[in-house]
Coordinates of C-alpha atoms in Angstrom, one line a residue:
X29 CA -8.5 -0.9 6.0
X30 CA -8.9 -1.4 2.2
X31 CA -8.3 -5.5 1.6
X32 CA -6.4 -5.3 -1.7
X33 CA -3.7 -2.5 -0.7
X34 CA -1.1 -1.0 -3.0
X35 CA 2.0 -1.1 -1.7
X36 CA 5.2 1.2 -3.2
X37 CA 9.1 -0.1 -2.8
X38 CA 11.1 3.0 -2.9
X39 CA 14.6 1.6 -3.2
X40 CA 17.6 4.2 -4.0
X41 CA 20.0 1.9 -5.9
X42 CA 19.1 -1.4 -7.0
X43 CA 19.1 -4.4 -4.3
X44 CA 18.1 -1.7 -1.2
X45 CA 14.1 -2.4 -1.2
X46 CA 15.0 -6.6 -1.3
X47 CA 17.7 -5.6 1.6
X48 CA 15.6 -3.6 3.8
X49 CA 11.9 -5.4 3.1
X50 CA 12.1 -8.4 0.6
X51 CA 11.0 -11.1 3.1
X52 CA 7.9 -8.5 3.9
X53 CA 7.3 -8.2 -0.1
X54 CA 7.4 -11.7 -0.7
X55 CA 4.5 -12.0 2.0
X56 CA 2.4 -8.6 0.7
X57 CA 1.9 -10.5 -2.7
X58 CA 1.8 -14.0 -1.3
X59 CA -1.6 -12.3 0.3
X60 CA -2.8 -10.5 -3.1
X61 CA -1.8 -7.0 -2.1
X62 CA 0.0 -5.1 -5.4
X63 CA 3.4 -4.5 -5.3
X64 CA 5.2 -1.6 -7.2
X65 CA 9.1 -1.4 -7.1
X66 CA 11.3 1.6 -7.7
X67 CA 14.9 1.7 -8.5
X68 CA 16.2 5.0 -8.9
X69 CA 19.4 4.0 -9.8
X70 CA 21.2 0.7 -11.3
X71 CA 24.4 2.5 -10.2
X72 CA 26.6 2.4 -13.4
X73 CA 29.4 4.4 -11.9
X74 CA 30.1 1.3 -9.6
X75 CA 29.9 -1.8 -11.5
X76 CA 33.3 -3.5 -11.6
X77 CA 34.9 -3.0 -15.2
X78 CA 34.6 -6.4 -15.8
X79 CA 31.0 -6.6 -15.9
X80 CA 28.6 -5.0 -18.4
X81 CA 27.2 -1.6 -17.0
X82 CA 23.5 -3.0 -17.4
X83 CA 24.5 -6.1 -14.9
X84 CA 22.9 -4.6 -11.5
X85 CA 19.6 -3.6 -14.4
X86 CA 19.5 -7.4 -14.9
X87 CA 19.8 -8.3 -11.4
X88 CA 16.9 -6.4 -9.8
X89 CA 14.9 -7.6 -12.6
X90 CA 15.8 -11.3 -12.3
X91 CA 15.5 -10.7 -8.1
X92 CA 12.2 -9.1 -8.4
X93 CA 10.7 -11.5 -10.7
X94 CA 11.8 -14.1 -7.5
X95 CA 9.8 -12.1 -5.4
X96 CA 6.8 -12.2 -7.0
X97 CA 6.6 -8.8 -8.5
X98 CA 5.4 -8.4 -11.4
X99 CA 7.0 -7.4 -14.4
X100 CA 5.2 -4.4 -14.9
X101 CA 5.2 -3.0 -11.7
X102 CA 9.3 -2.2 -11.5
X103 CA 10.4 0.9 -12.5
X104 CA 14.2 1.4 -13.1
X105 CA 15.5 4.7 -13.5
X106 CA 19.4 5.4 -14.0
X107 CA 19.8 8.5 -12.2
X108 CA 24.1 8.7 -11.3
X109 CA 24.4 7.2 -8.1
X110 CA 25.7 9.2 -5.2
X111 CA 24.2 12.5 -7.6
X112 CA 21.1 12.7 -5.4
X113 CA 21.4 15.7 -3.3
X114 CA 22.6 17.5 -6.5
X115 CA 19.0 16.2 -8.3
X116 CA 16.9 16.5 -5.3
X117 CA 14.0 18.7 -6.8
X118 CA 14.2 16.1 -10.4
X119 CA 13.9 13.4 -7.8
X120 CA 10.9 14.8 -5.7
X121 CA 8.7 15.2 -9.2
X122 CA 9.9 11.8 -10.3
X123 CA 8.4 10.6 -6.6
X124 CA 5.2 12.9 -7.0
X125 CA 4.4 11.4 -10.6
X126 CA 4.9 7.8 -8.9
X127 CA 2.5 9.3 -6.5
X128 CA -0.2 10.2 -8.3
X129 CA 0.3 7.3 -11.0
X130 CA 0.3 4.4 -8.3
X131 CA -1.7 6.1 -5.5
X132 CA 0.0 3.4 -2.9
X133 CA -2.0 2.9 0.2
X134 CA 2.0 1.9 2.1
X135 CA 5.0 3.4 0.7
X136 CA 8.6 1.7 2.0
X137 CA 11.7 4.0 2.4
X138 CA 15.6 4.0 3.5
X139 CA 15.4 5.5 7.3
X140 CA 15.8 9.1 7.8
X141 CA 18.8 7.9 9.4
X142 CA 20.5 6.3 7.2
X143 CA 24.2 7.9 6.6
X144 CA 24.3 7.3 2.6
X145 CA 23.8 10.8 0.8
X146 CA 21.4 9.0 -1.7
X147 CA 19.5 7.3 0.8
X148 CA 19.1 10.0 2.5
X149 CA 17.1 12.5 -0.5
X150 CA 14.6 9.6 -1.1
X151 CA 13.8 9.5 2.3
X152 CA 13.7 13.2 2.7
X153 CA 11.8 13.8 -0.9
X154 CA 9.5 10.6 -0.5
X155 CA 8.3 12.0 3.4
X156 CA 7.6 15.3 1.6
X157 CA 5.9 13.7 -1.4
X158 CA 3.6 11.1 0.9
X159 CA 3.0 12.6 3.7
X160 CA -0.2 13.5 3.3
X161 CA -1.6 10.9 1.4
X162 CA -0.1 7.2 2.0
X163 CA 1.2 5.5 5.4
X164 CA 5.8 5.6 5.2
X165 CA 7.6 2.9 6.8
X166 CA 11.1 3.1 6.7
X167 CA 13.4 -0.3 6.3
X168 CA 16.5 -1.2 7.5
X169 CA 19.9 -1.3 6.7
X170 CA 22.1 -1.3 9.8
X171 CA 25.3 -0.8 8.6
X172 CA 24.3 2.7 7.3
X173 CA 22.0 3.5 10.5
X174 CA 23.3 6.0 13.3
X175 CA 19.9 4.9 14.8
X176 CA 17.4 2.8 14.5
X177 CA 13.8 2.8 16.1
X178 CA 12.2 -0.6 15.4
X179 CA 8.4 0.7 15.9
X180 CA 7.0 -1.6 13.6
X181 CA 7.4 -5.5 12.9
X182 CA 6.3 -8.0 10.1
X183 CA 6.3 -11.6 11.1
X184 CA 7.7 -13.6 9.1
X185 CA 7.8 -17.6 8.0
X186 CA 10.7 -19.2 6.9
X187 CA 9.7 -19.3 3.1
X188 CA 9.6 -15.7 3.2
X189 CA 13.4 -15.1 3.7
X190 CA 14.2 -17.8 2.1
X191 CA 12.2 -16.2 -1.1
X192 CA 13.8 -12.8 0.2
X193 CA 17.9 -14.5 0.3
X194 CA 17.3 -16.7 -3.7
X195 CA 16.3 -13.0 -4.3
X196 CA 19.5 -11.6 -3.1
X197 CA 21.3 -13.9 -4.6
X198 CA 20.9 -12.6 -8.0
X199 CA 23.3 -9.6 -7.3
X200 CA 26.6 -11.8 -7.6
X201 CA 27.8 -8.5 -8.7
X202 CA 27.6 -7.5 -5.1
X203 CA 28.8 -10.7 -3.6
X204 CA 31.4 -11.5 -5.6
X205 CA 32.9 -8.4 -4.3
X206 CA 32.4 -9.4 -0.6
X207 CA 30.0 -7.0 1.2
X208 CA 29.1 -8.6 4.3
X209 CA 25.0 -7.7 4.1
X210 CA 25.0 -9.6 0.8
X211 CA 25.3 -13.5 3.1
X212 CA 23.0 -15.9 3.8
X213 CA 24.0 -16.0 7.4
X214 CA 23.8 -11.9 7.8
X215 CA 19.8 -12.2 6.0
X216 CA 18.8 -14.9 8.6
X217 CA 20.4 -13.9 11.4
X218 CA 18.9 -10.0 11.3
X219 CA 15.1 -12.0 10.7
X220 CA 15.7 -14.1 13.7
X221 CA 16.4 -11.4 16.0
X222 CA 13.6 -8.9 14.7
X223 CA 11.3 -12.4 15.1
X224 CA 13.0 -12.8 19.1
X225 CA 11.6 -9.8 19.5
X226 CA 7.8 -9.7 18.8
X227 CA 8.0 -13.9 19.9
X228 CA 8.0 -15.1 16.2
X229 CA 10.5 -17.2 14.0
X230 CA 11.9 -14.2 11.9
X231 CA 10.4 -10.6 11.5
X232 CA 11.4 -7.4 9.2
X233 CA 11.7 -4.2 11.6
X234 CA 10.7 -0.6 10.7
X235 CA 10.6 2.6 11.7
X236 CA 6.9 4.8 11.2
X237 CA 6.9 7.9 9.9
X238 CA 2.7 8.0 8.9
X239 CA 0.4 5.5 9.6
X240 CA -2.6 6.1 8.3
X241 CA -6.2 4.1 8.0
X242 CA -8.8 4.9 5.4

């Protein structure tokens, strides 16, 4: 395996990639590797009225920069959220130019599974666009999951989803409007039980698509 690996966050709307792999991100560049994040959408059409419609635009930056990613390796786009299947084709060159400008060795994705319509073209579009050429983990979001097949873990320390909930916290857009995933206690309790489960403190969980060694 290479030792300096580029690894690609493929997150739908703003906030998914820290959701569904932020404690493993905080970790990846902890140990040198490069991390790339993608937003395709700062979902403009949802922002409470009261709030500026760049708000969740400044959030992922401000919760990225937490992380440890670096400035110029997040890419926001501002495609309409919950347009996707209706921009599908856009959305697989967008991924395919990402591809071949980024060449990531790991690429992270929402699950195959997962119920949301947007969600579910990136999945679709990244497993056509990668499938050949990078290793596809998918992450997890339960509460959009008819299914879930926890294949692969990521032990995890303490400071790592700690790192992953300060990064969270940046979207008080999302939890001042209650949503459940979006507590301290949900973010720490999912890490200890994918950590119970491979006999570690806390762990990220995700399904493989490709797995691929060069």
């Amino acid at each position: 395996m290479k030792s300096k690996q580029r690894i690609l966050v493929l997150s739908p709307h703003t906030d998914d990639g820290e959701i569904g792999c932020g404690g493993t991100i905080a970790k990846f560049i902890e140990e040198g590797k490069d991390v790339f994040y993608v937003a395709l959408s700062v979902c403009e059409d949802s922002i409470p009225k009261n709030l500026s419609k760049n708000t969740l635009e400044e959030e992922v930056r401000k919760a990225t920069r937490i992380l440890g990613i670096k400035e110029e390796n997040l890419l926001v786009y501002k495609n309409r959220v919950r347009s996707f299947p209706a921009i599908r084709q856009d959305l697989l060159e967008t991924i395919i130019e990402l591809r071949d400008k980024i060449k990531p060795d790991l690429v992270f994705i929402p699950s195959l599974n997962d119920v949301h319509q947007d969600h579910q073209v990136i999945a679709n579009e990244a497993l056509r666009a990668f499938k050949t050429t990078s290793s596809i983990f998918c992450y997890e979001e339960p509460w959009n999951h008819l299914n879930f097949s926890t294949l692969a873990f990521i032990a995890l320390d303490k400071r790592h989803i700690q790192k992953k909930w300060n990064a969270l916290k940046c979207y008080q857009s999302q939890i001042l409007q209650g949503r459940p995933y979006f507590t301290k206690e949900f973010i720490e309790g999912l890490a200890r039980i994918r950590g119970t489960q491979i006999n570690s403190g806390y762990a990220e969980a995700f399904e493989v698509l490709r797995w691929i060694l060069r």
